[in-house]
PDB file of C-alpha atoms in Angstrom:
ATOM      1  CA  VAL A  25    -144.102  52.086 121.889  1.00  0.00           C
ATOM      2  CA  GLU A  26    -145.420  55.362 120.473  1.00  0.00           C
ATOM      3  CA  ALA A  27    -142.629  57.383 122.092  1.00  0.00           C
ATOM      4  CA  ILE A  28    -139.471  56.533 123.982  1.00  0.00           C
ATOM      5  CA  GLU A  29    -139.633  58.960 126.891  1.00  0.00           C
ATOM      6  CA  PRO A  30    -142.802  57.723 128.657  1.00  0.00           C
ATOM      7  CA  SER A  31    -141.535  54.148 128.398  1.00  0.00           C
ATOM      8  CA  LEU A  32    -138.169  55.148 129.797  1.00  0.00           C
ATOM      9  CA  GLU A  33    -139.982  56.437 132.859  1.00  0.00           C
ATOM     10  CA  LEU A  34    -141.453  52.974 133.287  1.00  0.00           C
ATOM     11  CA  TYR A  35    -138.406  50.836 132.513  1.00  0.00           C
ATOM     12  CA  ARG A  36    -135.601  53.063 133.803  1.00  0.00           C
ATOM     13  CA  ASP A  37    -137.301  54.859 136.686  1.00  0.00           C
ATOM     14  CA  GLN A  38    -139.876  52.337 137.935  1.00  0.00           C
ATOM     15  CA  PHE A  39    -138.293  49.015 136.959  1.00  0.00           C
ATOM     16  CA  GLN A  40    -134.829  50.497 137.636  1.00  0.00           C
ATOM     17  CA  LEU A  41    -133.143  49.004 134.582  1.00  0.00           C
ATOM     18  CA  THR A  42    -129.961  50.655 133.321  1.00  0.00           C
ATOM     19  CA  VAL A  43    -129.897  52.265 129.877  1.00  0.00           C
ATOM     20  CA  ALA A  44    -127.057  50.646 127.917  1.00  0.00           C
ATOM     21  CA  HIS A  45    -127.488  52.326 124.532  1.00  0.00           C
ATOM     22  CA  ARG A  46    -129.731  54.687 122.568  1.00  0.00           C
ATOM     23  CA  GLU A  47    -129.701  55.098 118.803  1.00  0.00           C
ATOM     24  CA  VAL A  48    -131.770  56.214 115.843  1.00  0.00           C
ATOM     25  CA  VAL A  49    -131.580  53.369 113.314  1.00  0.00           C
ATOM     26  CA  GLU A  50    -132.666  55.125 110.119  1.00  0.00           C
ATOM     27  CA  GLU A  51    -132.518  51.950 108.030  1.00  0.00           C
ATOM     28  CA  GLN A  52    -135.134  50.312 110.232  1.00  0.00           C
ATOM     29  CA  GLY A  53    -137.146  53.487 110.837  1.00  0.00           C
ATOM     30  CA  VAL A  54    -136.876  53.358 114.627  1.00  0.00           C
ATOM     31  CA  GLU A  55    -135.418  54.991 117.646  1.00  0.00           C
ATOM     32  CA  ALA A  56    -134.167  52.237 119.943  1.00  0.00           C
ATOM     33  CA  VAL A  57    -133.086  52.057 123.574  1.00  0.00           C
ATOM     34  CA  LEU A  58    -131.374  49.033 125.069  1.00  0.00           C
ATOM     35  CA  LEU A  59    -131.751  48.429 128.807  1.00  0.00           C
ATOM     36  CA  ASP A  60    -129.575  45.887 130.584  1.00  0.00           C
ATOM     37  CA  LEU A  61    -131.277  42.794 131.969  1.00  0.00           C
ATOM     38  CA  GLY A  62    -128.745  40.263 133.160  1.00  0.00           C
ATOM     39  CA  GLU A  63    -126.895  39.036 130.070  1.00  0.00           C
ATOM     40  CA  ASN A  64    -129.762  40.208 127.879  1.00  0.00           C
ATOM     41  CA  HIS A  65    -131.604  43.400 127.013  1.00  0.00           C
ATOM     42  CA  VAL A  66    -135.047  44.877 126.928  1.00  0.00           C
ATOM     43  CA  GLU A  67    -135.227  46.992 123.774  1.00  0.00           C
ATOM     44  CA  LEU A  68    -137.669  49.888 123.472  1.00  0.00           C
ATOM     45  CA  LEU A  69    -138.602  50.751 119.894  1.00  0.00           C
ATOM     46  CA  ALA A  70    -140.433  53.881 118.743  1.00  0.00           C
ATOM     47  CA  PRO A  71    -141.181  54.515 115.047  1.00  0.00           C
ATOM     48  CA  LEU A  72    -139.683  57.410 113.117  1.00  0.00           C
ATOM     49  CA  GLY A  73    -142.920  57.658 111.122  1.00  0.00           C
ATOM     50  CA  ALA A  74    -146.283  56.018 110.492  1.00  0.00           C
ATOM     51  CA  GLU A  75    -145.099  54.218 107.344  1.00  0.00           C
ATOM     52  CA  THR A  76    -142.221  52.411 109.043  1.00  0.00           C
ATOM     53  CA  PRO A  77    -142.579  48.730 110.044  1.00  0.00           C
ATOM     54  CA  VAL A  78    -142.922  49.626 113.723  1.00  0.00           C
ATOM     55  CA  GLY A  79    -145.330  52.462 112.878  1.00  0.00           C
ATOM     56  CA  LYS A  80    -147.544  50.024 110.991  1.00  0.00           C
ATOM     57  CA  PHE A  81    -147.294  47.512 113.836  1.00  0.00           C
ATOM     58  CA  LEU A  82    -148.485  50.159 116.304  1.00  0.00           C
ATOM     59  CA  ALA A  83    -151.368  51.217 114.055  1.00  0.00           C
ATOM     60  CA  LYS A  84    -152.514  47.603 113.808  1.00  0.00           C
ATOM     61  CA  ASN A  85    -151.784  46.243 117.298  1.00  0.00           C
ATOM     62  CA  GLY A  86    -151.129  49.150 119.599  1.00  0.00           C
ATOM     63  CA  PRO A  87    -148.099  49.097 121.886  1.00  0.00           C
ATOM     64  CA  GLY A  88    -146.823  45.725 123.017  1.00  0.00           C
ATOM     65  CA  LEU A  89    -144.286  42.992 122.428  1.00  0.00           C
ATOM     66  CA  HIS A  90    -142.801  43.311 118.937  1.00  0.00           C
ATOM     67  CA  HIS A  91    -140.042  40.727 118.504  1.00  0.00           C
ATOM     68  CA  VAL A  92    -137.433  38.561 120.218  1.00  0.00           C
ATOM     69  CA  ALA A  93    -133.765  38.729 119.213  1.00  0.00           C
ATOM     70  CA  TYR A  94    -131.110  36.082 119.775  1.00  0.00           C
ATOM     71  CA  GLN A  95    -127.400  36.772 119.632  1.00  0.00           C
ATOM     72  CA  VAL A  96    -125.427  34.472 117.342  1.00  0.00           C
ATOM     73  CA  GLU A  97    -121.702  34.177 116.755  1.00  0.00           C
ATOM     74  CA  ASN A  98    -121.828  34.063 112.962  1.00  0.00           C
ATOM     75  CA  ILE A  99    -125.024  35.202 111.289  1.00  0.00           C
ATOM     76  CA  ASP A 100    -124.099  33.761 107.886  1.00  0.00           C
ATOM     77  CA  VAL A 101    -123.648  30.288 109.346  1.00  0.00           C
ATOM     78  CA  THR A 102    -126.901  30.578 111.316  1.00  0.00           C
ATOM     79  CA  LEU A 103    -128.855  31.846 108.305  1.00  0.00           C
ATOM     80  CA  ASP A 104    -127.625  28.901 106.256  1.00  0.00           C
ATOM     81  CA  ALA A 105    -128.630  26.482 109.009  1.00  0.00           C
ATOM     82  CA  LEU A 106    -132.097  28.033 109.293  1.00  0.00           C
ATOM     83  CA  LYS A 107    -132.584  27.857 105.518  1.00  0.00           C
ATOM     84  CA  GLN A 108    -131.517  24.222 105.467  1.00  0.00           C
ATOM     85  CA  ALA A 109    -133.954  23.517 108.286  1.00  0.00           C
ATOM     86  CA  GLY A 110    -136.705  24.901 106.057  1.00  0.00           C
ATOM     87  CA  LEU A 111    -137.484  28.002 108.092  1.00  0.00           C
ATOM     88  CA  ARG A 112    -138.973  30.915 106.179  1.00  0.00           C
ATOM     89  CA  LEU A 113    -136.854  34.063 106.364  1.00  0.00           C
ATOM     90  CA  ILE A 114    -137.751  37.725 105.919  1.00  0.00           C
ATOM     91  CA  ASP A 115    -134.091  38.561 105.322  1.00  0.00           C
ATOM     92  CA  GLU A 116    -132.144  36.133 103.155  1.00  0.00           C
ATOM     93  CA  GLN A 117    -129.090  38.322 103.707  1.00  0.00           C
ATOM     94  CA  PRO A 118    -128.107  40.223 106.875  1.00  0.00           C
ATOM     95  CA  ARG A 119    -128.918  43.918 107.243  1.00  0.00           C
ATOM     96  CA  ILE A 120    -127.280  46.492 109.492  1.00  0.00           C
ATOM     97  CA  GLY A 121    -128.908  46.858 112.904  1.00  0.00           C
ATOM     98  CA  ILE A 122    -128.256  48.744 116.119  1.00  0.00           C
ATOM     99  CA  ARG A 123    -124.617  49.426 117.085  1.00  0.00           C
ATOM    100  CA  GLY A 124    -123.368  48.272 113.692  1.00  0.00           C
ATOM    101  CA  SER A 125    -124.613  44.721 114.267  1.00  0.00           C
ATOM    102  CA  ARG A 126    -125.654  42.419 111.440  1.00  0.00           C
ATOM    103  CA  VAL A 127    -129.251  41.269 111.800  1.00  0.00           C
ATOM    104  CA  ALA A 128    -131.855  39.159 110.036  1.00  0.00           C
ATOM    105  CA  PHE A 129    -135.487  38.339 110.751  1.00  0.00           C
ATOM    106  CA  MET A 130    -137.248  35.024 110.432  1.00  0.00           C
ATOM    107  CA  HIS A 131    -140.859  35.007 109.302  1.00  0.00           C
ATOM    108  CA  PRO A 132    -143.395  34.595 112.135  1.00  0.00           C
ATOM    109  CA  ARG A 133    -145.125  31.836 110.169  1.00  0.00           C
ATOM    110  CA  SER A 134    -142.053  29.695 110.798  1.00  0.00           C
ATOM    111  CA  THR A 135    -141.667  30.661 114.449  1.00  0.00           C
ATOM    112  CA  ASP A 136    -145.058  30.142 116.115  1.00  0.00           C
ATOM    113  CA  GLY A 137    -146.219  33.698 115.398  1.00  0.00           C
ATOM    114  CA  VAL A 138    -143.204  35.268 117.076  1.00  0.00           C
ATOM    115  CA  LEU A 139    -141.236  37.725 114.958  1.00  0.00           C
ATOM    116  CA  THR A 140    -137.709  36.434 115.625  1.00  0.00           C
ATOM    117  CA  GLU A 141    -134.418  38.174 114.909  1.00  0.00           C
ATOM    118  CA  ILE A 142    -130.841  36.931 114.976  1.00  0.00           C
ATOM    119  CA  VAL A 143    -128.061  39.391 115.733  1.00  0.00           C
ATOM    120  CA  GLU A 144    -124.322  39.200 115.228  1.00  0.00           C
ATOM    121  CA  PRO A 145    -122.791  42.092 117.186  1.00  0.00           C
ATOM    122  CA  ALA A 146    -120.160  44.238 115.506  1.00  0.00           C
ATOM    123  CA  ALA A 147    -116.644  43.323 116.610  1.00  0.00           C
ATOM    124  CA  GLY A 148    -115.923  45.117 119.876  1.00  0.00           C
ATOM    125  CA  ALA A 149    -119.436  46.516 120.145  1.00  0.00           C
ATOM    126  CA  GLY A 150    -120.434  44.283 123.027  1.00  0.00           C
ATOM    127  CA  GLU A 151    -123.610  42.289 123.065  1.00  0.00           C
ATOM    128  CA  HIS A 152    -126.712  43.359 121.188  1.00  0.00           C
TER     129      HIS A 152
ATOM    130  CA  VAL B  16    -148.661  28.049 121.381  1.00  0.00           C
ATOM    131  CA  GLU B  17    -151.470  25.605 120.598  1.00  0.00           C
ATOM    132  CA  ALA B  18    -149.353  22.589 121.580  1.00  0.00           C
ATOM    133  CA  ILE B  19    -145.959  22.122 123.188  1.00  0.00           C
ATOM    134  CA  GLU B  20    -144.431  19.435 120.979  1.00  0.00           C
ATOM    135  CA  PRO B  21    -144.267  21.275 117.637  1.00  0.00           C
ATOM    136  CA  SER B  22    -142.730  24.287 119.379  1.00  0.00           C
ATOM    137  CA  LEU B  23    -140.207  22.101 121.136  1.00  0.00           C
ATOM    138  CA  GLU B  24    -139.043  20.941 117.713  1.00  0.00           C
ATOM    139  CA  LEU B  25    -138.393  24.587 116.842  1.00  0.00           C
ATOM    140  CA  TYR B  26    -136.813  25.779 120.091  1.00  0.00           C
ATOM    141  CA  ARG B  27    -135.020  22.629 121.235  1.00  0.00           C
ATOM    142  CA  ASP B  28    -134.110  20.984 117.935  1.00  0.00           C
ATOM    143  CA  GLN B  29    -133.663  23.938 115.563  1.00  0.00           C
ATOM    144  CA  PHE B  30    -132.633  26.747 117.939  1.00  0.00           C
ATOM    145  CA  GLN B  31    -130.762  24.188 120.109  1.00  0.00           C
ATOM    146  CA  LEU B  32    -131.917  25.573 123.440  1.00  0.00           C
ATOM    147  CA  THR B  33    -131.810  23.260 126.445  1.00  0.00           C
ATOM    148  CA  VAL B  34    -135.026  22.287 128.217  1.00  0.00           C
ATOM    149  CA  ALA B  35    -134.682  23.252 131.881  1.00  0.00           C
ATOM    150  CA  HIS B  36    -138.133  22.350 133.188  1.00  0.00           C
ATOM    151  CA  ARG B  37    -141.569  21.122 132.117  1.00  0.00           C
ATOM    152  CA  GLU B  38    -144.706  21.340 134.230  1.00  0.00           C
ATOM    153  CA  VAL B  39    -148.489  21.408 134.064  1.00  0.00           C
ATOM    154  CA  VAL B  40    -149.558  24.431 136.134  1.00  0.00           C
ATOM    155  CA  GLU B  41    -153.211  23.641 136.802  1.00  0.00           C
ATOM    156  CA  GLU B  42    -153.864  26.905 138.644  1.00  0.00           C
ATOM    157  CA  GLN B  43    -152.938  28.868 135.532  1.00  0.00           C
ATOM    158  CA  GLY B  44    -154.426  26.413 133.055  1.00  0.00           C
ATOM    159  CA  VAL B  45    -151.218  25.839 131.135  1.00  0.00           C
ATOM    160  CA  GLU B  46    -148.521  23.368 130.320  1.00  0.00           C
ATOM    161  CA  ALA B  47    -145.201  25.206 130.451  1.00  0.00           C
ATOM    162  CA  VAL B  48    -141.682  24.452 129.283  1.00  0.00           C
ATOM    163  CA  LEU B  49    -138.680  26.542 130.296  1.00  0.00           C
ATOM    164  CA  LEU B  50    -135.678  26.611 127.949  1.00  0.00           C
ATOM    165  CA  ASP B  51    -132.364  28.052 129.101  1.00  0.00           C
ATOM    166  CA  LEU B  52    -131.188  31.260 127.433  1.00  0.00           C
ATOM    167  CA  GLY B  53    -128.146  32.682 129.221  1.00  0.00           C
ATOM    168  CA  GLU B  54    -129.336  33.759 132.662  1.00  0.00           C
ATOM    169  CA  ASN B  55    -132.920  33.872 131.417  1.00  0.00           C
ATOM    170  CA  HIS B  56    -135.520  31.572 129.914  1.00  0.00           C
ATOM    171  CA  VAL B  57    -137.794  31.254 126.953  1.00  0.00           C
ATOM    172  CA  GLU B  58    -141.077  29.831 128.253  1.00  0.00           C
ATOM    173  CA  LEU B  59    -143.429  27.903 125.995  1.00  0.00           C
ATOM    174  CA  LEU B  60    -147.051  27.957 127.160  1.00  0.00           C
ATOM    175  CA  ALA B  61    -149.856  25.761 125.835  1.00  0.00           C
ATOM    176  CA  PRO B  62    -153.396  26.005 127.232  1.00  0.00           C
ATOM    177  CA  LEU B  63    -155.082  23.135 129.080  1.00  0.00           C
ATOM    178  CA  GLY B  64    -158.402  24.204 127.566  1.00  0.00           C
ATOM    179  CA  ALA B  65    -160.135  26.862 125.485  1.00  0.00           C
ATOM    180  CA  GLU B  66    -161.525  28.697 128.534  1.00  0.00           C
ATOM    181  CA  THR B  67    -158.146  29.250 130.172  1.00  0.00           C
ATOM    182  CA  PRO B  68    -156.406  32.643 129.899  1.00  0.00           C
ATOM    183  CA  VAL B  69    -153.882  31.317 127.379  1.00  0.00           C
ATOM    184  CA  GLY B  70    -156.652  29.512 125.477  1.00  0.00           C
ATOM    185  CA  LYS B  71    -158.560  32.794 125.168  1.00  0.00           C
ATOM    186  CA  PHE B  72    -155.384  34.620 124.146  1.00  0.00           C
ATOM    187  CA  LEU B  73    -154.810  32.101 121.342  1.00  0.00           C
ATOM    188  CA  ALA B  74    -158.402  32.343 120.143  1.00  0.00           C
ATOM    189  CA  LYS B  75    -158.109  36.129 119.959  1.00  0.00           C
ATOM    190  CA  ASN B  76    -154.518  36.616 118.774  1.00  0.00           C
ATOM    191  CA  GLY B  77    -153.197  33.316 117.501  1.00  0.00           C
ATOM    192  CA  PRO B  78    -149.797  32.073 118.633  1.00  0.00           C
ATOM    193  CA  GLY B  79    -147.203  34.684 119.572  1.00  0.00           C
ATOM    194  CA  LEU B  80    -145.552  36.559 122.394  1.00  0.00           C
ATOM    195  CA  HIS B  81    -147.697  36.364 125.527  1.00  0.00           C
ATOM    196  CA  HIS B  82    -145.859  38.019 128.412  1.00  0.00           C
ATOM    197  CA  VAL B  83    -142.491  38.988 129.881  1.00  0.00           C
ATOM    198  CA  ALA B  84    -141.474  37.884 133.388  1.00  0.00           C
ATOM    199  CA  TYR B  85    -138.860  39.480 135.620  1.00  0.00           C
ATOM    200  CA  GLN B  86    -137.303  37.708 138.579  1.00  0.00           C
ATOM    201  CA  VAL B  87    -137.448  39.644 141.854  1.00  0.00           C
ATOM    202  CA  GLU B  88    -135.933  38.892 145.243  1.00  0.00           C
ATOM    203  CA  ASN B  89    -139.015  39.657 147.315  1.00  0.00           C
ATOM    204  CA  ILE B  90    -142.329  39.817 145.522  1.00  0.00           C
ATOM    205  CA  ASP B  91    -144.162  41.434 148.438  1.00  0.00           C
ATOM    206  CA  VAL B  92    -141.707  44.336 148.537  1.00  0.00           C
ATOM    207  CA  THR B  93    -141.860  44.730 144.750  1.00  0.00           C
ATOM    208  CA  LEU B  94    -145.662  44.618 144.684  1.00  0.00           C
ATOM    209  CA  ASP B  95    -145.795  47.351 147.321  1.00  0.00           C
ATOM    210  CA  ALA B  96    -143.371  49.493 145.336  1.00  0.00           C
ATOM    211  CA  LEU B  97    -145.369  49.030 142.126  1.00  0.00           C
ATOM    212  CA  LYS B  98    -148.603  49.942 143.914  1.00  0.00           C
ATOM    213  CA  GLN B  99    -147.009  53.059 145.401  1.00  0.00           C
ATOM    214  CA  ALA B 100    -145.765  54.005 141.933  1.00  0.00           C
ATOM    215  CA  GLY B 101    -149.375  53.912 140.769  1.00  0.00           C
ATOM    216  CA  LEU B 102    -149.075  50.875 138.489  1.00  0.00           C
ATOM    217  CA  ARG B 103    -152.249  48.920 137.889  1.00  0.00           C
ATOM    218  CA  LEU B 104    -151.985  45.281 138.990  1.00  0.00           C
ATOM    219  CA  ILE B 105    -153.912  42.191 137.923  1.00  0.00           C
ATOM    220  CA  ASP B 106    -152.775  40.392 141.077  1.00  0.00           C
ATOM    221  CA  GLU B 107    -152.779  42.435 144.264  1.00  0.00           C
ATOM    222  CA  GLN B 108    -151.450  39.363 146.047  1.00  0.00           C
ATOM    223  CA  PRO B 109    -148.990  36.763 144.737  1.00  0.00           C
ATOM    224  CA  ARG B 110    -150.218  33.491 143.273  1.00  0.00           C
ATOM    225  CA  ILE B 111    -148.354  30.199 142.893  1.00  0.00           C
ATOM    226  CA  GLY B 112    -146.537  29.794 139.572  1.00  0.00           C
ATOM    227  CA  ILE B 113    -144.209  27.305 137.966  1.00  0.00           C
ATOM    228  CA  ARG B 114    -141.784  25.386 140.246  1.00  0.00           C
ATOM    229  CA  GLY B 115    -143.516  26.663 143.351  1.00  0.00           C
ATOM    230  CA  SER B 116    -142.625  30.264 142.605  1.00  0.00           C
ATOM    231  CA  ARG B 117    -144.733  33.213 143.767  1.00  0.00           C
ATOM    232  CA  VAL B 118    -145.922  35.320 140.848  1.00  0.00           C
ATOM    233  CA  ALA B 119    -148.050  38.381 140.098  1.00  0.00           C
ATOM    234  CA  PHE B 120    -149.064  40.139 136.900  1.00  0.00           C
ATOM    235  CA  MET B 121    -149.206  43.846 136.203  1.00  0.00           C
ATOM    236  CA  HIS B 122    -151.953  45.153 133.934  1.00  0.00           C
ATOM    237  CA  PRO B 123    -150.844  45.843 130.331  1.00  0.00           C
ATOM    238  CA  ARG B 124    -152.479  49.278 130.519  1.00  0.00           C
ATOM    239  CA  SER B 125    -149.751  50.246 132.980  1.00  0.00           C
ATOM    240  CA  THR B 126    -146.916  48.637 131.041  1.00  0.00           C
ATOM    241  CA  ASP B 127    -147.130  49.887 127.458  1.00  0.00           C
ATOM    242  CA  GLY B 128    -149.376  47.027 126.359  1.00  0.00           C
ATOM    243  CA  VAL B 129    -146.966  44.351 127.572  1.00  0.00           C
ATOM    244  CA  LEU B 130    -148.408  41.790 129.959  1.00  0.00           C
ATOM    245  CA  THR B 131    -145.692  41.816 132.626  1.00  0.00           C
ATOM    246  CA  GLU B 132    -145.101  39.288 135.406  1.00  0.00           C
ATOM    247  CA  ILE B 133    -142.858  39.359 138.437  1.00  0.00           C
ATOM    248  CA  VAL B 134    -141.575  36.090 139.858  1.00  0.00           C
ATOM    249  CA  GLU B 135    -140.031  35.208 143.196  1.00  0.00           C
ATOM    250  CA  PRO B 136    -138.525  31.720 142.821  1.00  0.00           C
ATOM    251  CA  ALA B 137    -139.168  29.186 145.563  1.00  0.00           C
ATOM    252  CA  ALA B 138    -136.197  28.792 147.883  1.00  0.00           C
ATOM    253  CA  GLY B 139    -133.767  26.356 146.329  1.00  0.00           C
ATOM    254  CA  ALA B 140    -135.777  26.068 143.107  1.00  0.00           C
ATOM    255  CA  GLY B 141    -133.320  28.032 141.000  1.00  0.00           C
ATOM    256  CA  GLU B 142    -134.330  30.845 138.755  1.00  0.00           C
ATOM    257  CA  HIS B 143    -137.754  31.042 137.182  1.00  0.00           C
TER     258      HIS B 143
END
């Protein structure tokens, strides 16, 4: 989304989801809000600037669905398994994501056009 | 996706998700597969023909994220609430979706560019 607040009115106030976490993730150039949805989350992402990955996505596509993230127990083991399966990765090594998690993205060419992330939560940080 | 089988190799065999349901939904012009993901599902959709909504989506965008669906207890009550909140709807009245569910779509212009569906499962059919 272009900005967090108008989307919070939709997701928090209209859809009545509960905000679980809000954070500026400088390394990824985004402000992020996690809203609880059962065991999972809806994540709102707004860019910190036009030259960030999400800023470029918005310029090209407009607002919409950006990626899907799956929680994994051990991101190193999963990354190795994905490599061995021949999947193309954006991140060969994990980076730091929201709430101190370790994250990595697969390339959409390997995942039916869906930008796909795996997330290993930080110890004690709860689910992504 | 263009076809279900190659995506099943990714989601079932590589990501090791469990197939919960598979159905041709003629009314929506798709073949659909639900894979379990915690309390939720990943749904694979392949068009029955080029002139279906998903066929047109693929021709315009290529494969990728199509929509997000939220389970609701009573779709009539939720539709009324969304209308009163001023959200633009594609379906003013519910239609029949997968597994005999009742479904309706909101317009992406009201939902930050995200095609958004609400689903009331059929009694006894389990979650969408």
